[in-house]
Amino acid sequence: MRASDKINETRLWQRHVDMAQLGGLPKGGVNRQALSAEDAAARRLLGQWAQARGYDVFSDPIGNLHVRRAGTENDAAPVLTGSHMDSQPTGGKYDGMYGVLAGFEALEALDDAGIRTKRPVGVVAWMNEEGSRFQPGAMGSAVWAGHYDLERMLAVEDRAGVKLADALAQTLVAAPCRTVGEFDRRFHAYIEAHIEQGPRLEAEAKTIGVVTGIQGSQRYTIDIFGEEAHAGTTPLRSRKDALKSAVAAIEALERHMHDPADIVRFTVGRFECRPGSPNTVPGQVHFTIDFRHPESAVLARLGDAIDKVVQASVGPCTAKVERVVNVAPTVFDAKIVDRVREATVELGLPHMDMPSGAGHDAMHVAPLGPAGMIFVPCVRGISHNEAEAASPSDLAAGARVLADCLHALADS
Ligand code: GLV
Ligand code: MN
Ligand code: MN
């Protein structure tokens, strides 16, 4: 019997329904930001399901939640899967959660098929992939992989001044589990399932995206400093209006990033103006840049010039530009990509090879060992939006591919 034969579409769908209650929003999405009470509730629920199956559940020092199904050789490097349970502030029900639940469904399918694997198989719910509350995102996987410093990340504060270390401690009290003091970075292979978050699979009527890599990404914080002044009395010529300068800087950046081929992705997703009073000339603006491209050379050329472009456009104000994320493009291991494609072909599912436009925890895992991803379609490619939707059968199809891949890898 194949593991995929025991993937249970109804059970997998119901688990999404149950998780969507935690941080559920009126328009159908979720707000389950990292280390919030809602995130803790999701961890508790996953932990309960795992304990009911007799799987080991533990947290590592940055709060990644690990569920581990034993192998016959428990000292062998595990095969890992997973994704994230945190969401955007107005996120969908599937972004991240699907990869965790598909992984969990695969473990249950292995059980239900009576399969004992040589290697342990683990599902990881990576802490803070979205980076909405604590920056930068994909933090749990980056610390686990040794790319970001643990102590520096524990000291990061959210906008309310709450330290990540304190939010993590609170989360672990609310969702208790065994905590291990060290990162175990050994793994035989890693495969992450995710909704595509773009329109290509649906447009091409494919059920499975065999993911070949992830485009590179950079993030910046920009602070513009002007001078607060009275809106009724201060002549325009003597103002240092931080908002005017920020608008000019963003316009200049839009021109700098203009790409007739529409491959460059440039987004200003957060913009804060202080003090935010109608009759005070703004003294300070903070905004963020999220910028992505599949090629390192283009990322370097456009990214390295951001500071110059901003400085040249802020007039009487001053600007501080800081690059806070710089992740190189990821090329997934050819053997894992082939394995995903083979499992898909064996299941007779329509598929296509494709790169990922979105970032995923797999990008931090991939430099350490063989990694890859499986995409399933989402309706009209909509994601980072409460309207995000996916069909039960597509979700189950991706879980079938995942289960067969994990099974094969865990016996190799
Ligand atoms: C992940 O959420 C991303 O921003 O790519
Ligand atoms: Mn995601
Ligand atoms: Mn996301």
Short mmCIF file of C-alpha atoms and ligand atoms in Angstrom, two decimals:
data_model
loop_
_atom_site.label_atom_id
_atom_site.label_comp_id
_atom_site.label_asym_id
_atom_site.label_seq_id
_atom_site.Cartn_x
_atom_site.Cartn_y
_atom_site.Cartn_z
CA MET A 1 0.00 0.00 0.00
CA ARG A 2 1.17 3.53 -0.79
CA ALA A 3 1.03 6.25 1.85
CA SER A 4 -0.94 8.35 -0.65
CA ASP A 5 -3.76 5.76 -0.60
CA LYS A 6 -4.46 6.73 3.00
CA ILE A 7 -4.55 10.50 2.56
CA ASN A 8 -7.97 11.44 3.86
CA GLU A 9 -9.36 14.49 2.03
CA THR A 10 -12.18 15.07 4.53
CA ARG A 11 -9.88 14.89 7.54
CA LEU A 12 -7.37 17.26 5.95
CA TRP A 13 -10.13 19.72 5.04
CA GLN A 14 -11.65 19.56 8.54
CA ARG A 15 -8.28 20.31 10.08
CA HIS A 16 -8.10 23.49 7.96
CA VAL A 17 -11.62 24.39 9.14
CA ASP A 18 -10.62 23.82 12.78
CA MET A 19 -7.42 25.85 12.50
CA ALA A 20 -9.27 28.69 10.73
CA GLN A 21 -11.31 29.23 13.91
CA LEU A 22 -8.12 30.33 15.67
CA GLY A 23 -7.77 34.00 14.80
CA GLY A 24 -10.74 33.77 12.43
CA LEU A 25 -11.86 37.08 10.88
CA PRO A 26 -15.35 38.14 9.74
CA LYS A 27 -14.44 38.07 6.03
CA GLY A 28 -13.26 34.46 6.26
CA GLY A 29 -9.53 34.94 6.73
CA VAL A 30 -7.34 34.75 9.82
CA ASN A 31 -5.19 37.02 11.95
CA ARG A 32 -2.82 34.65 13.69
CA GLN A 33 0.42 36.55 13.96
CA ALA A 34 3.55 34.98 15.35
CA LEU A 35 3.57 34.24 19.09
CA SER A 36 0.10 35.74 19.62
CA ALA A 37 -2.61 34.04 21.69
CA GLU A 38 -4.05 32.72 18.41
CA ASP A 39 -0.70 31.24 17.40
CA ALA A 40 -0.46 29.60 20.83
CA ALA A 41 -3.94 28.12 20.33
CA ALA A 42 -2.89 26.67 16.96
CA ARG A 43 0.21 25.17 18.56
CA ARG A 44 -1.92 23.63 21.30
CA LEU A 45 -4.28 22.08 18.80
CA LEU A 46 -1.51 20.65 16.62
CA GLY A 47 0.16 19.34 19.78
CA GLN A 48 -3.07 17.62 20.87
CA TRP A 49 -3.51 15.96 17.48
CA ALA A 50 0.12 14.84 17.54
CA GLN A 51 -0.08 13.45 21.07
CA ALA A 52 -3.24 11.52 20.17
CA ARG A 53 -1.15 9.78 17.49
CA GLY A 54 1.78 9.19 19.85
CA TYR A 55 4.16 11.50 17.99
CA ASP A 56 6.89 13.36 19.85
CA VAL A 57 6.27 17.13 20.11
CA PHE A 58 8.96 19.62 21.02
CA SER A 59 10.06 23.20 20.57
CA ASP A 60 13.56 24.41 19.73
CA PRO A 61 15.10 27.58 21.22
CA ILE A 62 13.51 29.99 18.66
CA GLY A 63 10.06 28.39 19.04
CA ASN A 64 9.82 26.24 15.93
CA LEU A 65 7.32 23.53 16.83
CA HIS A 66 8.42 20.02 15.84
CA VAL A 67 6.20 16.96 15.49
CA ARG A 68 8.18 13.79 14.99
CA ARG A 69 6.99 10.31 13.93
CA ALA A 70 9.52 7.70 14.99
CA GLY A 71 11.45 5.59 12.51
CA THR A 72 12.88 2.13 12.97
CA GLU A 73 16.33 3.76 13.12
CA ASN A 74 15.77 6.76 15.29
CA ASP A 75 19.37 7.92 15.14
CA ALA A 76 19.15 8.28 11.38
CA ALA A 77 18.80 11.84 10.07
CA PRO A 78 15.08 12.61 9.77
CA VAL A 79 13.12 13.54 6.69
CA LEU A 80 11.42 16.86 7.36
CA THR A 81 8.41 18.68 6.01
CA GLY A 82 6.37 21.62 7.26
CA SER A 83 5.66 25.31 6.79
CA HIS A 84 4.19 27.94 9.12
CA MET A 85 1.05 28.54 11.18
CA ASP A 86 1.43 32.30 11.64
CA SER A 87 -0.48 34.55 9.25
CA GLN A 88 -0.57 38.02 7.82
CA PRO A 89 -2.79 40.47 9.79
CA THR A 90 -5.51 39.90 7.18
CA GLY A 91 -4.28 36.53 5.96
CA GLY A 92 -5.90 33.50 4.40
CA LYS A 93 -6.61 30.06 5.81
CA TYR A 94 -4.07 28.17 3.69
CA ASP A 95 -0.86 30.22 3.44
CA GLY A 96 1.55 28.21 5.59
CA MET A 97 -1.09 26.25 7.44
CA TYR A 98 -1.53 23.98 4.43
CA GLY A 99 2.11 22.88 4.54
CA VAL A 100 1.84 22.01 8.23
CA LEU A 101 -1.47 20.17 7.87
CA ALA A 102 -0.44 18.37 4.67
CA GLY A 103 2.69 17.22 6.51
CA PHE A 104 0.63 16.07 9.48
CA GLU A 105 -1.82 14.30 7.16
CA ALA A 106 1.14 12.52 5.55
CA LEU A 107 2.27 11.24 8.98
CA GLU A 108 -1.25 9.98 9.69
CA ALA A 109 -1.42 8.36 6.25
CA LEU A 110 1.86 6.53 6.96
CA ASP A 111 0.29 5.26 10.20
CA ASP A 112 -2.98 4.29 8.53
CA ALA A 113 -1.14 2.46 5.75
CA GLY A 114 0.78 0.50 8.39
CA ILE A 115 4.09 1.81 7.05
CA ARG A 116 7.11 1.94 9.31
CA THR A 117 9.89 4.05 7.84
CA LYS A 118 13.58 3.64 8.53
CA ARG A 119 14.10 7.35 9.25
CA PRO A 120 11.95 9.48 11.53
CA VAL A 121 9.65 11.86 9.66
CA GLY A 122 9.13 15.29 11.16
CA VAL A 123 6.69 18.13 10.58
CA VAL A 124 7.97 21.57 11.53
CA ALA A 125 5.74 24.59 12.13
CA TRP A 126 8.39 27.26 11.58
CA MET A 127 8.06 30.25 13.88
CA ASN A 128 7.22 33.66 12.36
CA GLU A 129 7.41 33.08 8.63
CA GLU A 130 5.26 36.07 7.80
CA GLY A 131 7.26 38.70 9.66
CA SER A 132 4.20 40.90 10.16
CA ARG A 133 4.59 41.29 13.90
CA PHE A 134 8.32 40.68 14.36
CA GLN A 135 10.76 41.45 11.54
CA PRO A 136 12.34 39.85 9.64
CA GLY A 137 10.08 37.07 8.39
CA ALA A 138 11.09 33.44 7.88
CA MET A 139 12.85 33.99 11.19
CA GLY A 140 12.40 30.56 12.78
CA SER A 141 13.80 28.68 9.82
CA ALA A 142 16.65 31.20 9.40
CA VAL A 143 17.71 30.87 13.05
CA TRP A 144 17.35 27.08 12.92
CA ALA A 145 19.56 27.01 9.84
CA GLY A 146 22.14 29.28 11.48
CA HIS A 147 21.63 32.16 9.04
CA TYR A 148 20.32 34.59 11.72
CA ASP A 149 21.68 34.97 15.25
CA LEU A 150 19.42 33.52 17.96
CA GLU A 151 20.13 36.19 20.61
CA ARG A 152 19.59 39.04 18.14
CA MET A 153 16.24 37.64 17.07
CA LEU A 154 15.11 37.03 20.68
CA ALA A 155 15.74 40.73 21.31
CA VAL A 156 13.57 41.93 18.39
CA GLU A 157 10.55 43.96 19.52
CA ASP A 158 7.13 44.30 17.95
CA ARG A 159 5.49 47.69 17.40
CA ALA A 160 4.09 47.66 20.94
CA GLY A 161 7.59 47.15 22.35
CA VAL A 162 7.07 43.48 23.28
CA LYS A 163 10.32 41.50 23.05
CA LEU A 164 10.19 38.33 21.01
CA ALA A 165 11.81 36.39 23.88
CA ASP A 166 8.93 37.40 26.19
CA ALA A 167 6.24 36.59 23.60
CA LEU A 168 7.90 33.22 23.04
CA ALA A 169 8.01 32.45 26.76
CA GLN A 170 4.31 33.34 27.06
CA THR A 171 3.47 31.19 24.04
CA LEU A 172 5.27 28.20 25.51
CA VAL A 173 3.35 28.62 28.77
CA ALA A 174 0.07 28.73 26.83
CA ALA A 175 1.05 25.81 24.58
CA PRO A 176 3.42 23.73 26.69
CA CYS A 177 5.65 21.13 25.10
CA ARG A 178 9.07 19.65 25.61
CA THR A 179 11.69 22.29 24.84
CA VAL A 180 15.09 21.23 23.60
CA GLY A 181 18.03 23.50 24.28
CA GLU A 182 19.91 23.00 21.04
CA PHE A 183 19.18 23.07 17.35
CA ASP A 184 19.46 19.71 15.63
CA ARG A 185 20.23 20.68 12.05
CA ARG A 186 20.61 17.16 10.69
CA PHE A 187 18.10 16.18 8.04
CA HIS A 188 18.10 13.77 5.14
CA ALA A 189 15.70 15.81 2.99
CA TYR A 190 13.13 18.61 3.38
CA ILE A 191 9.97 19.05 1.31
CA GLU A 192 7.50 21.88 1.94
CA ALA A 193 3.97 21.92 0.55
CA HIS A 194 2.28 25.30 0.00
CA ILE A 195 -0.48 26.91 -1.99
CA GLU A 196 0.99 28.60 -5.05
CA GLN A 197 -0.12 32.13 -4.05
CA GLY A 198 -0.05 33.06 -7.75
CA PRO A 199 -2.25 32.39 -10.77
CA ARG A 200 -0.21 30.02 -12.94
CA LEU A 201 -1.42 26.54 -11.91
CA GLU A 202 -5.05 27.53 -12.17
CA ALA A 203 -4.51 29.25 -15.54
CA GLU A 204 -2.77 26.15 -16.92
CA ALA A 205 -5.22 23.69 -15.31
CA LYS A 206 -2.46 21.91 -13.37
CA THR A 207 -2.92 20.36 -9.94
CA ILE A 208 0.71 20.21 -8.84
CA GLY A 209 3.54 22.69 -9.19
CA VAL A 210 6.93 21.00 -9.04
CA VAL A 211 8.89 23.87 -7.56
CA THR A 212 12.39 24.38 -8.96
CA GLY A 213 13.50 27.33 -6.81
CA ILE A 214 12.57 30.60 -5.10
CA GLN A 215 13.38 34.07 -6.34
CA GLY A 216 15.73 36.20 -4.23
CA SER A 217 14.39 38.91 -1.96
CA GLN A 218 15.52 41.98 -0.09
CA ARG A 219 13.79 44.15 2.47
CA TYR A 220 14.63 47.65 3.57
CA THR A 221 13.44 50.06 6.23
CA ILE A 222 13.55 53.72 5.28
CA ASP A 223 13.30 56.53 7.82
CA ILE A 224 12.89 60.10 6.63
CA PHE A 225 13.60 62.83 9.14
CA GLY A 226 12.17 66.34 8.71
CA GLU A 227 10.97 68.90 11.22
CA GLU A 228 7.56 69.20 12.85
CA ALA A 229 6.03 72.64 12.32
CA HIS A 230 2.71 74.50 12.57
CA ALA A 231 0.55 73.80 9.49
CA GLY A 232 -1.07 77.25 9.59
CA THR A 233 1.95 79.46 10.01
CA THR A 234 5.04 77.82 8.54
CA PRO A 235 5.80 78.99 4.96
CA LEU A 236 6.26 76.10 2.50
CA ARG A 237 9.74 77.25 1.59
CA SER A 238 11.04 76.83 5.13
CA ARG A 239 9.43 73.46 5.82
CA LYS A 240 11.19 70.14 6.18
CA ASP A 241 8.15 68.00 5.39
CA ALA A 242 9.06 64.34 5.86
CA LEU A 243 5.91 63.14 4.08
CA LYS A 244 6.61 65.19 0.93
CA SER A 245 10.15 63.83 0.85
CA ALA A 246 8.97 60.26 1.40
CA VAL A 247 6.49 60.55 -1.49
CA ALA A 248 9.28 61.91 -3.72
CA ALA A 249 11.57 59.06 -2.65
CA ILE A 250 8.95 56.43 -3.43
CA GLU A 251 8.28 57.98 -6.84
CA ALA A 252 12.02 57.93 -7.56
CA LEU A 253 12.20 54.30 -6.41
CA GLU A 254 9.27 53.35 -8.66
CA ARG A 255 11.18 54.81 -11.62
CA HIS A 256 14.39 53.05 -10.52
CA MET A 257 12.60 49.68 -10.25
CA HIS A 258 10.57 50.07 -13.45
CA ASP A 259 10.80 46.85 -15.46
CA PRO A 260 8.98 46.67 -18.82
CA ALA A 261 9.12 42.84 -18.58
CA ASP A 262 7.28 42.97 -15.20
CA ILE A 263 9.69 40.61 -13.45
CA VAL A 264 10.95 42.95 -10.74
CA ARG A 265 8.67 42.93 -7.69
CA PHE A 266 8.76 46.17 -5.71
CA THR A 267 6.37 46.87 -2.83
CA VAL A 268 6.01 49.55 -0.18
CA GLY A 269 3.81 47.67 2.28
CA ARG A 270 4.12 49.75 5.41
CA PHE A 271 4.03 53.54 5.60
CA GLU A 272 3.84 55.45 8.86
CA CYS A 273 3.73 59.22 9.18
CA ARG A 274 4.45 60.95 12.49
CA PRO A 275 3.04 62.60 14.47
CA GLY A 276 -0.02 62.01 12.27
CA SER A 277 -1.82 65.18 13.24
CA PRO A 278 -3.79 67.13 10.59
CA ASN A 279 -2.31 70.48 11.56
CA THR A 280 1.33 69.52 12.12
CA VAL A 281 3.82 69.29 9.24
CA PRO A 282 5.03 65.65 9.40
CA GLY A 283 8.40 65.37 11.10
CA GLN A 284 9.11 61.71 10.41
CA VAL A 285 8.10 58.95 8.02
CA HIS A 286 8.93 55.28 8.22
CA PHE A 287 8.32 52.94 5.32
CA THR A 288 9.40 49.50 4.15
CA ILE A 289 10.53 48.12 0.81
CA ASP A 290 10.06 44.50 -0.25
CA PHE A 291 11.95 43.87 -3.48
CA ARG A 292 12.41 40.56 -5.34
CA HIS A 293 13.92 39.12 -8.50
CA PRO A 294 15.04 35.65 -9.63
CA GLU A 295 18.59 36.80 -10.57
CA SER A 296 21.32 37.71 -8.08
CA ALA A 297 22.92 40.21 -10.46
CA VAL A 298 19.68 42.17 -10.85
CA LEU A 299 19.04 42.10 -7.10
CA ALA A 300 22.52 43.49 -6.50
CA ARG A 301 22.33 46.16 -9.23
CA LEU A 302 18.93 47.52 -8.23
CA GLY A 303 19.22 46.91 -4.48
CA ASP A 304 22.65 48.46 -4.04
CA ALA A 305 21.41 51.73 -5.58
CA ILE A 306 18.38 52.13 -3.28
CA ASP A 307 20.26 54.25 -0.74
CA LYS A 308 21.53 56.63 -3.46
CA VAL A 309 18.09 56.98 -5.04
CA VAL A 310 16.48 57.81 -1.68
CA GLN A 311 19.20 60.25 -0.58
CA ALA A 312 18.93 62.10 -3.88
CA SER A 313 15.20 62.67 -3.58
CA VAL A 314 14.51 63.79 -0.01
CA GLY A 315 15.28 67.52 -0.49
CA PRO A 316 15.66 69.33 2.85
CA CYS A 317 15.08 66.18 4.90
CA THR A 318 17.55 63.43 5.79
CA ALA A 319 17.11 59.70 5.27
CA LYS A 320 18.34 56.48 6.85
CA VAL A 321 18.18 53.40 4.63
CA GLU A 322 18.74 49.99 6.14
CA ARG A 323 18.77 46.63 4.37
CA VAL A 324 17.18 44.19 6.83
CA VAL A 325 16.77 41.09 4.65
CA ASN A 326 18.93 39.82 1.82
CA VAL A 327 18.11 36.28 0.70
CA ALA A 328 19.78 34.95 -2.44
CA PRO A 329 17.71 33.10 -5.06
CA THR A 330 17.26 29.42 -4.14
CA VAL A 331 17.76 26.55 -6.57
CA PHE A 332 16.24 23.35 -5.20
CA ASP A 333 18.13 20.07 -5.19
CA ALA A 334 17.66 18.31 -8.54
CA LYS A 335 17.09 14.92 -6.87
CA ILE A 336 14.26 16.30 -4.73
CA VAL A 337 12.71 18.11 -7.68
CA ASP A 338 12.85 14.87 -9.67
CA ARG A 339 11.39 12.91 -6.74
CA VAL A 340 8.42 15.31 -6.51
CA ARG A 341 7.86 15.09 -10.27
CA GLU A 342 8.05 11.28 -10.25
CA ALA A 343 5.59 10.96 -7.37
CA THR A 344 3.24 13.32 -9.21
CA VAL A 345 3.50 11.32 -12.44
CA GLU A 346 2.88 8.05 -10.55
CA LEU A 347 -0.31 9.54 -9.14
CA GLY A 348 -1.37 10.67 -12.61
CA LEU A 349 -1.73 14.32 -11.61
CA PRO A 350 -1.45 17.19 -14.11
CA HIS A 351 1.69 19.12 -13.20
CA MET A 352 4.26 21.68 -14.28
CA ASP A 353 7.70 22.80 -13.16
CA MET A 354 7.73 26.33 -11.81
CA PRO A 355 9.76 28.73 -9.65
CA SER A 356 8.26 30.33 -6.55
CA GLY A 357 7.60 34.05 -6.51
CA ALA A 358 6.82 34.01 -2.79
CA GLY A 359 9.37 33.36 -0.10
CA HIS A 360 9.16 30.20 2.02
CA ASP A 361 11.00 28.61 4.92
CA ALA A 362 12.45 26.15 2.40
CA MET A 363 14.76 28.95 1.19
CA HIS A 364 16.59 28.90 4.53
CA VAL A 365 16.61 25.12 4.80
CA ALA A 366 17.90 24.52 1.25
CA PRO A 367 21.49 25.74 1.82
CA LEU A 368 21.92 23.01 4.47
CA GLY A 369 20.73 19.96 2.52
CA PRO A 370 18.45 18.53 -0.16
CA ALA A 371 15.21 20.51 -0.24
CA GLY A 372 12.24 21.12 -2.50
CA MET A 373 8.61 22.21 -2.57
CA ILE A 374 5.19 21.15 -3.84
CA PHE A 375 2.61 23.76 -4.91
CA VAL A 376 -1.13 23.34 -5.24
CA PRO A 377 -3.43 25.91 -6.89
CA CYS A 378 -5.33 28.62 -5.06
CA VAL A 379 -8.32 30.41 -6.50
CA ARG A 380 -7.29 33.23 -8.89
CA GLY A 381 -3.87 33.17 -7.27
CA ILE A 382 -5.14 35.35 -4.45
CA SER A 383 -3.10 35.24 -1.24
CA HIS A 384 -2.16 37.60 1.60
CA ASN A 385 -5.86 38.33 1.46
CA GLU A 386 -8.78 36.98 3.49
CA ALA A 387 -10.36 35.78 0.26
CA GLU A 388 -7.62 33.18 -0.26
CA ALA A 389 -9.28 29.88 -1.26
CA ALA A 390 -8.29 26.37 -2.33
CA SER A 391 -10.24 23.20 -3.13
CA PRO A 392 -10.29 20.18 -0.80
CA SER A 393 -9.30 17.90 -3.69
CA ASP A 394 -6.28 19.98 -4.71
CA LEU A 395 -5.12 20.16 -1.09
CA ALA A 396 -5.46 16.38 -0.83
CA ALA A 397 -3.62 15.86 -4.14
CA GLY A 398 -0.63 17.82 -2.85
CA ALA A 399 -0.70 15.82 0.38
CA ARG A 400 -0.67 12.58 -1.64
CA VAL A 401 2.44 13.66 -3.53
CA LEU A 402 4.04 14.77 -0.26
CA ALA A 403 3.23 11.51 1.54
CA ASP A 404 4.74 9.33 -1.19
CA CYS A 405 7.86 11.52 -1.37
CA LEU A 406 8.34 11.44 2.42
CA HIS A 407 7.85 7.69 2.46
CA ALA A 408 10.42 7.07 -0.26
CA LEU A 409 12.95 9.47 1.25
CA ALA A 410 12.50 8.08 4.75
CA ASP A 411 13.45 4.61 3.52
CA SER A 412 16.46 5.80 1.50
C1 GLV B 1 5.90 35.21 2.34
O1 GLV B 1 4.90 35.43 2.96
C2 GLV B 1 6.44 36.16 1.42
O2 GLV B 1 6.31 37.37 1.69
O3 GLV B 1 6.96 35.76 0.38
MN MN B 2 3.55 31.07 3.42
MN MN B 3 2.59 34.54 3.49
#
